[in-house]
Structures are given as structure tokens and as C-alpha cells.
CSV table of C-alpha atoms and ligand atoms in Angstrom, one decimal:
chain,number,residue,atom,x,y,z
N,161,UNK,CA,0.0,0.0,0.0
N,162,UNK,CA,1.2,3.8,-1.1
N,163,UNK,CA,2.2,6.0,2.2
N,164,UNK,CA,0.8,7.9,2.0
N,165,UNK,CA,-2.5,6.2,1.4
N,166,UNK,CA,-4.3,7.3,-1.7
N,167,UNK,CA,-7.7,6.5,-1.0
N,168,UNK,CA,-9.7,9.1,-3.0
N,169,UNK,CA,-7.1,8.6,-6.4
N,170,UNK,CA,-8.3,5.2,-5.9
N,171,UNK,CA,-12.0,6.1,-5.8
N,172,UNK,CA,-11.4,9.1,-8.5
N,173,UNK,CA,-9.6,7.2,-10.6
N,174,UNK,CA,-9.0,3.5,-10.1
N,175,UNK,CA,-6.7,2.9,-13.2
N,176,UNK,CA,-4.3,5.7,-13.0
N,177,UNK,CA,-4.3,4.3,-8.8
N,178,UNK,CA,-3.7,1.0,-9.9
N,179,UNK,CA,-0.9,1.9,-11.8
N,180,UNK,CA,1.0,4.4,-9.7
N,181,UNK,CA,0.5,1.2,-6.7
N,182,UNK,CA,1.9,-1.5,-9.1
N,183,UNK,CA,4.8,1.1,-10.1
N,184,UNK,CA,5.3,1.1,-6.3
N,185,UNK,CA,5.2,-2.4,-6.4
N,186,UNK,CA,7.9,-2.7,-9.2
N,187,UNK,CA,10.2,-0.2,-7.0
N,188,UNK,CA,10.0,-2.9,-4.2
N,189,UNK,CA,10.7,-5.6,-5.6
N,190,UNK,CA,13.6,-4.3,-7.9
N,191,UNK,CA,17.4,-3.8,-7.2
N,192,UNK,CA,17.0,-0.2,-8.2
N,193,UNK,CA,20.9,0.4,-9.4
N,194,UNK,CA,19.9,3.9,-11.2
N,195,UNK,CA,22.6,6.3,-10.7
N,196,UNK,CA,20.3,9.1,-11.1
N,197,UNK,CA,17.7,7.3,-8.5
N,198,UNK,CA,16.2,6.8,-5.0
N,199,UNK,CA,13.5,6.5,-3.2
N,200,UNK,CA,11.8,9.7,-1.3
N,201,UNK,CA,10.9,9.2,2.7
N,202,UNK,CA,7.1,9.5,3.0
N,203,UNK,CA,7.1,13.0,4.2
N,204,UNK,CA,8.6,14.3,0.9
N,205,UNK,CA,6.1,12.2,-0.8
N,206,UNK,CA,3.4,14.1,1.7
N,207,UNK,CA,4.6,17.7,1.0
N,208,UNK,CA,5.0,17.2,-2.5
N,209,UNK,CA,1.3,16.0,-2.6
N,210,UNK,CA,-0.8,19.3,-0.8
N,211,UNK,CA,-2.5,22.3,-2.4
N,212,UNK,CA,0.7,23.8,-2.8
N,213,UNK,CA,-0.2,23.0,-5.8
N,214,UNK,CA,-2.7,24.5,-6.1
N,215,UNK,CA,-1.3,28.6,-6.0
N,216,UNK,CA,0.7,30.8,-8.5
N,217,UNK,CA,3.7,32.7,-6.7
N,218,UNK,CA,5.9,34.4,-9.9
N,219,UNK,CA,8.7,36.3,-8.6
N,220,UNK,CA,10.3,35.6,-5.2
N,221,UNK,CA,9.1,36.0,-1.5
N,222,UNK,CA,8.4,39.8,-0.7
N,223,UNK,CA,8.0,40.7,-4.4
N,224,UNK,CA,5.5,38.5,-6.2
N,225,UNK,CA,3.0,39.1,-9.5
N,226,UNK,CA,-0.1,37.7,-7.2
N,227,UNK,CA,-2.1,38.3,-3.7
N,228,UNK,CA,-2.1,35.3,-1.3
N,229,UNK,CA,1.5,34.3,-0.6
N,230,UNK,CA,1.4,34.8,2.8
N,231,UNK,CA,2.6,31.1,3.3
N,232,UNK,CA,4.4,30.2,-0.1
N,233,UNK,CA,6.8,33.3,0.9
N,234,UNK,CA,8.1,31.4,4.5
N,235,UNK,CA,8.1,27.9,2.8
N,236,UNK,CA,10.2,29.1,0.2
N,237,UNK,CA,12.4,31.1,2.6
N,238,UNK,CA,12.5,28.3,4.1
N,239,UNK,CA,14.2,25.7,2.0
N,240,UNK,CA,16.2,29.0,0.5
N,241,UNK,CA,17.7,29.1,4.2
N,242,UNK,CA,18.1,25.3,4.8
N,243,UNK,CA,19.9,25.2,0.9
N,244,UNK,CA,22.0,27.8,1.9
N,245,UNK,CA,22.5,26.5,5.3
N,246,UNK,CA,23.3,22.7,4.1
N,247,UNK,CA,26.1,23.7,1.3
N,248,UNK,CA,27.0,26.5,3.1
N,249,UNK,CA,26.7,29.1,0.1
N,250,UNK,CA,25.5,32.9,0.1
N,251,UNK,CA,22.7,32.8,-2.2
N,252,UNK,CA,20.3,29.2,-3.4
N,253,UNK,CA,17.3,29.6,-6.1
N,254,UNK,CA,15.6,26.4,-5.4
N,255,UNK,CA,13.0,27.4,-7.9
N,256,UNK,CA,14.2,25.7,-11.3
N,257,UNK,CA,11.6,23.1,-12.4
N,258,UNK,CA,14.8,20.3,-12.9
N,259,UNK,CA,18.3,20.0,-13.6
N,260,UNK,CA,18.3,21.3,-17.4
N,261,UNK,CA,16.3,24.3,-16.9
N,262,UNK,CA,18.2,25.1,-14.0
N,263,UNK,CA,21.2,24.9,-15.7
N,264,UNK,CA,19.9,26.9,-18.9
N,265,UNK,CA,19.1,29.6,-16.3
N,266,UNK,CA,22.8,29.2,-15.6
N,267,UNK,CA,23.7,30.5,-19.0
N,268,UNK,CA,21.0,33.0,-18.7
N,269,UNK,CA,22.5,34.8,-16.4
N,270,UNK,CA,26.2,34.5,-17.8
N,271,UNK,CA,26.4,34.1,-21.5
N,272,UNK,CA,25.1,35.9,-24.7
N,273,UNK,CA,23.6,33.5,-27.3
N,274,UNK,CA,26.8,32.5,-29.4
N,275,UNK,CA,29.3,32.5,-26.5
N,276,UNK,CA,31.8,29.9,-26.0
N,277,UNK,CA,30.8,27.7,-23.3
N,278,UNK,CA,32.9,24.7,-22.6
N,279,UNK,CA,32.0,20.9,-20.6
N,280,UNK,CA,33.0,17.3,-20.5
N,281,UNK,CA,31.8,15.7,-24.0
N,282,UNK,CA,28.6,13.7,-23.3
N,283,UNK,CA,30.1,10.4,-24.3
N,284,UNK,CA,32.5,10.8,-21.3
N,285,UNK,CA,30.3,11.1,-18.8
N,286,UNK,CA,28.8,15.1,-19.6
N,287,UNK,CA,25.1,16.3,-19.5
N,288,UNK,CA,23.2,17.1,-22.7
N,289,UNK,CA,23.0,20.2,-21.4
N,290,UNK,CA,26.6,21.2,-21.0
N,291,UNK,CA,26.8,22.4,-24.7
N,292,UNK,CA,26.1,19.0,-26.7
N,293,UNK,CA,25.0,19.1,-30.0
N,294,UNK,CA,21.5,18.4,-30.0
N,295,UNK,CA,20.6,20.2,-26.8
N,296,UNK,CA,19.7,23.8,-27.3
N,297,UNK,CA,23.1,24.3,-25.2
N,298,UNK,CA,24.8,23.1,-28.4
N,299,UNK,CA,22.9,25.3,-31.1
N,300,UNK,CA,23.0,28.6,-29.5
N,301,UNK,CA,26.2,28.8,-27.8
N,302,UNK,CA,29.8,27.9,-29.2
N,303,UNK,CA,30.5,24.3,-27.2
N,304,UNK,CA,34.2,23.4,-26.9
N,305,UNK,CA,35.0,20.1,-25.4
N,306,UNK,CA,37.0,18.2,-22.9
N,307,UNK,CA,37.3,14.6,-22.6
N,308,UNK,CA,38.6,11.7,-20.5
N,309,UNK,CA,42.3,10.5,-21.1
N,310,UNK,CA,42.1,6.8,-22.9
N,311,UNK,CA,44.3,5.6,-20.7
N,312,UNK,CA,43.8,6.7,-17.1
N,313,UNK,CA,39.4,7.1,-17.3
N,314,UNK,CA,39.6,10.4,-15.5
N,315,UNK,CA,39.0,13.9,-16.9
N,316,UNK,CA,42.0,15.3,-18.7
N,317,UNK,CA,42.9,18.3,-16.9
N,318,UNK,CA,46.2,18.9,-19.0
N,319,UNK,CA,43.5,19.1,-22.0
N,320,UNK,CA,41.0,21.4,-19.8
N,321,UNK,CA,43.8,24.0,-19.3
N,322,UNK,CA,45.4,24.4,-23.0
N,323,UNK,CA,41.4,24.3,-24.5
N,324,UNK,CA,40.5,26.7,-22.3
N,325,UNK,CA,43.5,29.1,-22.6
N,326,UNK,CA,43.4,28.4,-26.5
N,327,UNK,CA,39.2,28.8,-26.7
N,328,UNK,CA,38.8,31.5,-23.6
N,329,UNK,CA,35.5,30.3,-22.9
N,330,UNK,CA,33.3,32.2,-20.7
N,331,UNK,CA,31.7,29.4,-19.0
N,332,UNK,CA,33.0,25.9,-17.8
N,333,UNK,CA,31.4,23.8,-16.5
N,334,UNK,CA,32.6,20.6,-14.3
N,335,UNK,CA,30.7,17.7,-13.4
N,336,UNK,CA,28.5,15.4,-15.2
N,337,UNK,CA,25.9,12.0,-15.3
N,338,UNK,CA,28.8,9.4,-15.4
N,339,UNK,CA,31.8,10.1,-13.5
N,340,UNK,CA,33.1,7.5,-11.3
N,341,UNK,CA,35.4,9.8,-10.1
N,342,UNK,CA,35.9,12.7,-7.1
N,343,UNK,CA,35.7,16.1,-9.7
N,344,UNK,CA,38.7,18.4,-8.7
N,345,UNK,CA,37.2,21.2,-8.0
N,346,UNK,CA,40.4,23.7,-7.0
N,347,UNK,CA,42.0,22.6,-10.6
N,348,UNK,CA,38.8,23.7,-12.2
N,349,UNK,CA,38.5,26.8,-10.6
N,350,UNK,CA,41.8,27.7,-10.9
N,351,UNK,CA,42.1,26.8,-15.1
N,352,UNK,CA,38.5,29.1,-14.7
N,353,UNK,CA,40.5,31.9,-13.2
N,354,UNK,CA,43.7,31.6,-15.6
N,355,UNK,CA,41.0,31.9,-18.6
N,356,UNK,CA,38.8,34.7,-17.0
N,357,UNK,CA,35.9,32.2,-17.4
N,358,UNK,CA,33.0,31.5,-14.7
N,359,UNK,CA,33.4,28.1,-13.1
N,360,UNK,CA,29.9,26.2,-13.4
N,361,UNK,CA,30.0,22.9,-10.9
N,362,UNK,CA,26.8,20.5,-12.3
N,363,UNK,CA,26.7,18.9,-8.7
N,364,UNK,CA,23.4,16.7,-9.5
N,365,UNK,CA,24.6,13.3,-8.9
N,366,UNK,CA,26.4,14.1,-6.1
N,367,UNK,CA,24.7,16.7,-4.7
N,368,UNK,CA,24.0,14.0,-1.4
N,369,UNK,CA,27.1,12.6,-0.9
N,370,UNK,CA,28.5,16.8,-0.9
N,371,UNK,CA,25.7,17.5,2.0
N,372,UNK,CA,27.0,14.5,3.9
N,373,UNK,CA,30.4,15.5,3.8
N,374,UNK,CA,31.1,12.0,1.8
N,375,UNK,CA,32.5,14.3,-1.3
N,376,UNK,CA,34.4,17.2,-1.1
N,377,UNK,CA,32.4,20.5,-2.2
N,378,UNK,CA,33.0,23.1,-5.1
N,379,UNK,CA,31.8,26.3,-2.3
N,380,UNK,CA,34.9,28.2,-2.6
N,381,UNK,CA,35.5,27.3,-6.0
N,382,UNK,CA,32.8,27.6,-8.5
N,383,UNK,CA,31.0,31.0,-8.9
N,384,UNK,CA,27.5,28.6,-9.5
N,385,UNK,CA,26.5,25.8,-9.0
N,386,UNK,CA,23.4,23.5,-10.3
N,387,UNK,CA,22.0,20.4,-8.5
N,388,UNK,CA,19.2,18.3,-8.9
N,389,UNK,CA,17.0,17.9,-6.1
N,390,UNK,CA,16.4,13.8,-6.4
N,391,UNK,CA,19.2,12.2,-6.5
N,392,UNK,CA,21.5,11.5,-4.0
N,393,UNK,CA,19.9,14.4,-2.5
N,394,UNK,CA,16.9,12.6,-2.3
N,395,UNK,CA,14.3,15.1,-2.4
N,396,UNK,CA,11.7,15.5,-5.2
N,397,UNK,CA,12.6,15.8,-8.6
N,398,UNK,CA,13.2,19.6,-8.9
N,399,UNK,CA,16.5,21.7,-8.8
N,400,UNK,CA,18.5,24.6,-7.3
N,401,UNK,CA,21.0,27.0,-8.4
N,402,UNK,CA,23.6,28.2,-5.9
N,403,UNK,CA,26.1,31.0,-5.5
N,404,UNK,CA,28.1,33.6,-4.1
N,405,UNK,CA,26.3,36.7,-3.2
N,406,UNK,CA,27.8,38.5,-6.4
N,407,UNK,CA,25.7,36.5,-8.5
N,408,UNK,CA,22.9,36.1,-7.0
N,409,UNK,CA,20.6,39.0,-8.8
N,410,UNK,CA,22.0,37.6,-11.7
N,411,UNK,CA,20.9,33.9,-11.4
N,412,UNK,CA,17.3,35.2,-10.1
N,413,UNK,CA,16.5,37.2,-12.5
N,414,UNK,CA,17.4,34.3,-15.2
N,415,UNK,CA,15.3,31.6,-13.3
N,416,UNK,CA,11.9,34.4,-13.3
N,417,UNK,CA,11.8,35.7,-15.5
N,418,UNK,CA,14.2,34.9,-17.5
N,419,UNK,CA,13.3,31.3,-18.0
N,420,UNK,CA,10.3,29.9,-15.9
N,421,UNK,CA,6.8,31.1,-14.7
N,422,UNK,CA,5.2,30.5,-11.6
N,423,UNK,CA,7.3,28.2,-8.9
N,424,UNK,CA,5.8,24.6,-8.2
N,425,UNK,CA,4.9,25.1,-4.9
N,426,UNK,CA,4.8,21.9,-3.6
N,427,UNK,CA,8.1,21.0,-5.0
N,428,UNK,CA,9.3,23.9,-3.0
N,429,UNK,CA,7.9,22.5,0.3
N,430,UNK,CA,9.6,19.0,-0.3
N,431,UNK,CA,13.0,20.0,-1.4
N,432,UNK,CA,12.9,21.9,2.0
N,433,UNK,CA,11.5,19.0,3.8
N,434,UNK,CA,14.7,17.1,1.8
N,435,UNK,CA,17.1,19.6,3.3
N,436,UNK,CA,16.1,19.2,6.6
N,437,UNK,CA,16.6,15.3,6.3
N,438,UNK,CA,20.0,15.5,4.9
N,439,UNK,CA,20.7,18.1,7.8
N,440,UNK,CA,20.8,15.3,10.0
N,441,UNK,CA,23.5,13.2,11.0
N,442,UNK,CA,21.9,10.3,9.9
N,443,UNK,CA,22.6,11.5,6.5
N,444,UNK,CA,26.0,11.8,6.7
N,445,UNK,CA,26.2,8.2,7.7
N,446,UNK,CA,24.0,7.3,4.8
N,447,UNK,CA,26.4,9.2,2.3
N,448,UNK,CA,29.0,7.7,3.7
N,449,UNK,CA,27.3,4.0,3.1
N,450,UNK,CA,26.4,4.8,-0.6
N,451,UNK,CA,30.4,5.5,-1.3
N,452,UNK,CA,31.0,2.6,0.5
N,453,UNK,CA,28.7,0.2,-1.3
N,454,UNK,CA,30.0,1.5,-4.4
N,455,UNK,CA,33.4,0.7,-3.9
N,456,UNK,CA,32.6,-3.0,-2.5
N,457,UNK,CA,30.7,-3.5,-5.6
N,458,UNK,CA,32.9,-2.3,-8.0
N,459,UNK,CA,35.5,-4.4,-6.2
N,460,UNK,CA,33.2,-7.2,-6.3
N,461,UNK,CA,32.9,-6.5,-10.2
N,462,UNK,CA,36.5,-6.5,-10.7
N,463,UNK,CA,36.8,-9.8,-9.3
N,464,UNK,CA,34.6,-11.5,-11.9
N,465,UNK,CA,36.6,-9.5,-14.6
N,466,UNK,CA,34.6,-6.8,-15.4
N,467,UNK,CA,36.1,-3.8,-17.0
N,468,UNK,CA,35.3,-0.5,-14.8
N,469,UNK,CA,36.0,2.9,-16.8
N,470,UNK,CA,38.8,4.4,-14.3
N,471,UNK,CA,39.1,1.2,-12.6
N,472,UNK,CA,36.9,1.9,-10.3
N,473,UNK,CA,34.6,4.4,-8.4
N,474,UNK,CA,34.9,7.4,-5.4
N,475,UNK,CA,31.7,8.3,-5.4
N,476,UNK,CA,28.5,6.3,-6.0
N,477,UNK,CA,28.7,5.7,-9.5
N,478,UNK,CA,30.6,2.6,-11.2
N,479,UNK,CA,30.9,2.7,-15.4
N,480,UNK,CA,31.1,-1.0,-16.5
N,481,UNK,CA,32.6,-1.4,-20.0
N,482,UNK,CA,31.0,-5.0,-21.4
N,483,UNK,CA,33.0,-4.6,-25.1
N,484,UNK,CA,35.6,-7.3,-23.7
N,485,UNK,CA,32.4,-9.7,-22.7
N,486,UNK,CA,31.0,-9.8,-26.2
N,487,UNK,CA,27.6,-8.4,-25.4
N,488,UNK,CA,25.8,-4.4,-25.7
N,489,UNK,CA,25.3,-2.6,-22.9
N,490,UNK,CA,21.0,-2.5,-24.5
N,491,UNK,CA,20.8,-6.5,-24.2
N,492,UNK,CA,22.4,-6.4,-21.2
N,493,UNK,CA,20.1,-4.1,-19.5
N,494,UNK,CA,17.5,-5.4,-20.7
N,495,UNK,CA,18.0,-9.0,-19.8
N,496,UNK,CA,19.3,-7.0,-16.3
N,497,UNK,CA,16.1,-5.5,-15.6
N,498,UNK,CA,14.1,-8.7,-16.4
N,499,UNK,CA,16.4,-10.4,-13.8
N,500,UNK,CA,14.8,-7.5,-11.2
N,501,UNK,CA,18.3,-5.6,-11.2
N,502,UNK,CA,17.1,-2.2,-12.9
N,503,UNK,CA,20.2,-0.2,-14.3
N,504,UNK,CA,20.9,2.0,-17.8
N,505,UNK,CA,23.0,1.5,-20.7
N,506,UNK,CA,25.0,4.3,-21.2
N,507,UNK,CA,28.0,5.3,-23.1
N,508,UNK,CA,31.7,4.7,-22.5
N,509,UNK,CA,34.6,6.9,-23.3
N,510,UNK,CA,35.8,6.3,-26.8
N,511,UNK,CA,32.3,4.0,-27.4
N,512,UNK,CA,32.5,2.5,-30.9
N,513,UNK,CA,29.4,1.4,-30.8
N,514,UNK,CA,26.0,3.8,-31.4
N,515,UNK,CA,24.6,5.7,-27.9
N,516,UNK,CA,21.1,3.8,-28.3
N,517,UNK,CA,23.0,0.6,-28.2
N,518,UNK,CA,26.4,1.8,-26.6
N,519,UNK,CA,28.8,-0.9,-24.9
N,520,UNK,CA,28.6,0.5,-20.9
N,521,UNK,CA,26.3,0.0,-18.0
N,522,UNK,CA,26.0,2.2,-15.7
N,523,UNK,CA,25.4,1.3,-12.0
N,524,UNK,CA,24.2,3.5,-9.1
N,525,UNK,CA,23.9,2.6,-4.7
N,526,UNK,CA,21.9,5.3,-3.7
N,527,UNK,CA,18.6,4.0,-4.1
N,528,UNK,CA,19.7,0.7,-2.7
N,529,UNK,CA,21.7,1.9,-0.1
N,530,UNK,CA,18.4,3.8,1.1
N,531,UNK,CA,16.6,0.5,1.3
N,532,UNK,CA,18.9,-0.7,3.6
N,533,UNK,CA,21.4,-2.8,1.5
N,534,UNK,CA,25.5,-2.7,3.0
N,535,UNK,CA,28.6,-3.6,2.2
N,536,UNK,CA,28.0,-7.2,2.9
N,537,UNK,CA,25.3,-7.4,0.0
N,538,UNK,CA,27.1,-6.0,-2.9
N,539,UNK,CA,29.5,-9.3,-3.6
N,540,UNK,CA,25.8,-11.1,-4.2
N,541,UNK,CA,24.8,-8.3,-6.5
N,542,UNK,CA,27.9,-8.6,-8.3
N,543,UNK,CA,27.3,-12.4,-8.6
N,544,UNK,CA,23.7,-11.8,-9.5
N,545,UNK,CA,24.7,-9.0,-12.6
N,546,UNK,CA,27.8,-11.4,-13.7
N,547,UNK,CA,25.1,-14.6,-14.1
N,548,UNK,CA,22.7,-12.4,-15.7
N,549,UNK,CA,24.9,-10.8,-18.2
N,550,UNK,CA,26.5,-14.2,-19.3
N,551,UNK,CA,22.7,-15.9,-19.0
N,552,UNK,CA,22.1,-12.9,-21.4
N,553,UNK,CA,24.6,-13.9,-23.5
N,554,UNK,CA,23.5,-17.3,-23.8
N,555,UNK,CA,19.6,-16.2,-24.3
N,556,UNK,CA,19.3,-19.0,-21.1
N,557,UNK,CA,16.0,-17.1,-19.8
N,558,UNK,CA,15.6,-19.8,-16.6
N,559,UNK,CA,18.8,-18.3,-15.0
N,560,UNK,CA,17.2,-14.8,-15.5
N,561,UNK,CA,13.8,-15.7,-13.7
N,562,UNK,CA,15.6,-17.7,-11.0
N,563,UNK,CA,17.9,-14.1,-10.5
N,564,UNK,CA,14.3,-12.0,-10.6
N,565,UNK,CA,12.9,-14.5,-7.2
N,566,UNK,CA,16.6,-14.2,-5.3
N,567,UNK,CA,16.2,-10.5,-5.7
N,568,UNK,CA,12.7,-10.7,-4.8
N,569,UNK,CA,13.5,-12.5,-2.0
N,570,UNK,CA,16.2,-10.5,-0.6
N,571,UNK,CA,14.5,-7.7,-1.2
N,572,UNK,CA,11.2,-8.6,0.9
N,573,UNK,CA,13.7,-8.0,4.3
N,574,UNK,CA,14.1,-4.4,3.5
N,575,UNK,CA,11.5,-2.2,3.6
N,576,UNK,CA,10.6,0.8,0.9
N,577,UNK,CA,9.9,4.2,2.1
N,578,UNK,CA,6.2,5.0,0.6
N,579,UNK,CA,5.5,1.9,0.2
N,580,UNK,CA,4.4,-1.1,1.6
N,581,UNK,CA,3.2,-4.6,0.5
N,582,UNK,CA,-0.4,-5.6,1.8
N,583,UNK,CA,-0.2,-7.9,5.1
U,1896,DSN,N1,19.1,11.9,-16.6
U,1896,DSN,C1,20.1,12.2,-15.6
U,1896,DSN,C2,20.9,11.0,-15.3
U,1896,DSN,O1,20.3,9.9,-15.3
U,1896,DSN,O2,22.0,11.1,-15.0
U,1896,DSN,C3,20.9,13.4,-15.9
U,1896,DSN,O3,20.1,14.4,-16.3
């Protein structure tokens, strides 16, 4: 059963109730290995739920476009205060609607369309929105490109330096959706400074393990930074944009009105109900877990002769490169996530193969690590992933169902936050 309870959805609407309960269901029973995932405690799920939702609040608290915001302006102070409290930075919009608004708003309120902006190439481990081709990042501003060295895994910061000195862009940004590895942040900042560019850290994947002191931070360093709000953070899906008090008029006034409309309220309330849980000690310790999971399993993966880009994993992220086991990451995942272990394909540095049926797997503990799982369990899911990739291999379809009930079964001894199965 959903917690909270939906009891009027299910009168209202019994098929789009159904569905959202058996989604629930798939959540439990699943080995959710998602870098980008986790699962919200049940008072997120309640604030993000009210009729928050329900009121229009353009422009910020004290100076708003409509009457009646005499309690949207204090919840949005509030998770402004607990952001800025949490990171420990001068100014926090916690207004952008996700992560790639929030950083468009970035180049809002930096860059002119056509100016140089420069990020990790998505095919090592960058965001679409870090000036790839096909995002709008791409088309209307002049993208320049770092990658990872071939043979070390890791961002090339010799490369960084002499592109950026040769291309002077006027944004960088470091940070990304697949690095295995801890971002430098004083090497960034300080190539930023030698190229009189503004350093942009893209914090959204580790945005938790930061706030739990399990990675070091980029306050200090970058002049902005972007975060989602869901993922190791785990809050709602939402965003903020942070920085020093220099730019903070600046990043406003690109979020509204620069980019967005009215705020989602309710969001609002949950990312502060978010910040208050990772405020608490017992947050820290969970950051601490995820990093430790990770490296267990990547251990664990080593061990059976998998080939991890870097060799291995700092944070909670592990890259797997399958091109030496003779099978795509798309097969792979696929026959994964019939075997109840729920992961992405994804892209490795110098892939040969296409991006919709690239040769990686990516693998994420934060979701897992909030259901309870340790240290002591990733050696198993290592075990399970290596039978299911060479069952996959061998199309034998038994060993993938007898995987899915093990996972079931392990599974049923840790509980889900919003969700629990019928007695
Ligand atoms: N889609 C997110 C991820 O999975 O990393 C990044 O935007």
C-alpha cells in the first residue's frame, strides 16, 4: 500500500491508482541500481502531494506578481535558508523546475547566445545540457569540449587548461551523469581563473554525498552551481542553483523571469523537507554508506573481470565497459532489468558502438543503499549481474527468472519508504 495512502485517487480514478501502486510495487521488488535514483521518505512524498499545488507565486518572497503568498513566501524562505544553510553558500534559487532548466538559467545569467561555453563531452560522462549538439546548449552557444584521457578514465585536466586558454570560454562547466570519479574542483576553478571564465560545478549526482560530507564540495570554488533535487539528495525531482552573493541577482532574475513562470509550490515544500533530512546526522552516515557500497561493488565486479571505466569508483557511480564480454550494454540491460536488477545503458569513453546501443552500464547505490542494502550485500549483487549478463549472453531465460525470485526474495527484508506490501 502507497504512504501515504491514496484512497480518493483510488476512488477518483481506479486505473491511473492502480498503476501508480503497481509502479510502487515494481520499486519494491527491484534492485533499483539507477545512478540518477532513490526512493523519497514519505514526508517528501506528503509535502509534495498538498495544495501547494494549487497557488501561482511568480517572482520571489516579498515581491510576487499575485495576492495570497502569505505562506508560499516562508516555505520558500525556508528551503532557501536550509539550501544555503546545508552547502554552506551565500545565495540558493531552489526554484528551477529540474536539472536542465536550471542549468539553462545558468547561461541565462552568464552568457550571450553564441558564446563559448565549454563541458566534458557527453560520451565521457557530460550532461546534454553542457553544450552538446543536439541540446539547445549546443545550437545557440559555441560548445568546446573536454574529454577523459584513454588511458587513465579520469577527466584530462592537462586538455581542460590548454582548451581553455586556447578557446577562452566564458563558461566551464565541471561535473557530469557518469563520472566514477571525485571532480577536482580547485584545478577547475583555478584553469576558470587563468581563462577569466566563470566556473559552473553540475553537482546533480552528487549533490547527497556533498551535503553528507562523503565528497568534497566546489563552495569556494565555482562562482555557480546547479543540483538536482532527487538524486543522491533525495528530495523531489526539482533543482537549485547556488552561488556567491555577487551573482545572486543575476541567477534570479534568469530563473523568473528569465526562464520559468510561476514556482511549483509543492516541490518547493519537499525539497525543504529534503534539506532538513539531509541536515541530520543520519545522512551523513547514509552518504558515507552509498560511497561505500560502491566501492565493494565495483571491487566485487573487478573480481569477476569486469572492466570498470577508471578502474573503479569514489563516489557512488561505477561505469562498467561490457566490449571485452562480447555483449551491448542494451541486451544487457534489458536482460538485467528482467532479472529485477534495474540499471541504464549508457555510453563509455571512446564507445565505438552507437549511444542507443552503446557498450557500458551504468550502476548506481543510492537508491539501494536507502533500502537498507551494505557492504555485505554487494558481492551477491555482483554475482547476481555477472550470471545475468552471461545468461544474457547465452539467451538462457531460466537463470534470469531464477535471478528476478533471489532479488525478490532479498529484497522482501528491506522495507521501501512510501510503500508497503499488503499484510
Ligand atoms: N538523466 C540524468 C541521469 O540519469 O544522470 C541526468 O540528467
Amino acid at each position: 500500500m502507497h504512504e501515504p495512502a491514496l484512497p480518493h485517487l483510488h476512488d477518483q480514478d481506479p486505473e491511473i491508482a492502480g498503476m501508480v501502486e503497481d509502479e510502487a510495487r515494481r520499486q519494491y521488488e527491484k534492485l533499483r541500481l539507477i545512478a540518477s535514483e532513490n526512493y523519497v521518505s514519505p514526508a517528501v512524498l506528503e509535502a509534495a502531494g498538498t495544495v501547494l499545488t494549487n497557488k501561482y507565486s511568480e517572482g520571489y518572497a516579498g515581491k510576487r506578481y499575485y495576492e495570497g503568498q502569505q505562506l508560499v513566501d516562508p516555505i520558500e524562505t525556508l528551503a532557501i535558508d536550509r539550501a544555503k544553510a546545508l552547502f554552506g553558500v551565500e545565495h540558493a534559487n531552489v526554484q528551477p523546475y529540474s536539472g536542465s532548466p536550471a542549468n539553462l538559467a545558468v547561461y541565462m545569467a552568464f552568457l550571450e547566445p553564441g558564446d563559448p561555453v565549454m563541458g566534458l563531452s557527453l560520451p565521457m560522462g557530460g550532461h546534454l545540457t553542457h553544450g552538446w549538439s543536439v541540446s539547445a546548449t549546443g545550437k545557440w552557444f559555441r560548445p568546446v569540449r573536454y574529454d577523459v584521457r584513454a588511458d587513465t578514465g579520469r577527466v584530462d585536466m592537462d586538455q581542460v587548461r590548454d582548451l581553455a586558454l586556447k578557446e577562452r570560454p566564458k563558461l566551464i562547466w565541471c561535473g557530469g551523469t557518469a563520472i566514477p570519479r571525485t571532480i577536482d574542483f580547485p584545478a577547475f576553478a583555478e584553469i576558470a581563473r587563468e581563462a577569466g571564465a566563470v566556473l559552473a560545478a553540475d553537482i546533480a549526482h552528487i549533490a547527497g554525498l556533498i551535503a553528507g560530507g562523503a565528497h568534497p564540495s566546489p563552495v569556494g570554488h565555482a562562482d555557480v552551481i546547479s543540483t538536482t533535487t532527487h538524486k543522491t539528495l533525495r528530495g523531489p525531482r526539482g533543482a537549485m542553483v547556488m552561488s556567491t552573493a555577487e551573482h545572486a541577482k543575476a541567477v534570479d532574475k534568469a530563473v523568473f523571469p528569465g526562464l520559468q513562470g510561476g514556482p511549483h509550490n509543492h516541490t518547493t515544500a519537499a525539497i525543504a523537507v529534503a534539506l532538513k533530512e539531509a541536515s541530520q546526522p543520519g545522512f551523513a552516515t547514509y552518504a558515507r554508506q552509498v560511497v561505500a557500497n560502491a566501492k565493494v561493488l565495483a571491487a566485487a565486479l573487478t573480481d569477476r573481470g569486469y572492466d570498470l571505466v577508471s578502474g573503479g569508483t569514489d563516489n557512488h557511480l561505477i561505469l562498467i565497459d561490457l566490449t571485452g564480454k562480447g555483449i551491448g550494454g542494451k541486451p544487457a540491460a534489458q536482460a538485467l532489468d528482467r532479472a529485477g536488477i534495474e540499471l541504464n545503458y549508457n555510453a563509455v569513453p571512446f564507445d565505438t558502438r552507437k549511444p542507443f546501443d552503446p557498450s557500458g552500464l551504468r550502476v548506481g547505490t543510492a537508491a539501494i543503499t536507502t533500502r537498507g542494502l551494505g557492504e555485505e550485500h554487494m558481492p551477491r549483487v555482483a554475482a547476481w549481474m555477472d550470471e545475468v549478463v552471461q545468461a544474457a549472453s547465452k539467451q538462457d531465460e531460466s537463470a534470469v527468472e531464477r535471478v528476478a525470485g533471489q532479488v525478490r526474495e532479498l529484497l522482501a527484508s528491506y522495507p521501501m519508504p512510501g510503500w508497503t506490501p499488503a499484510p
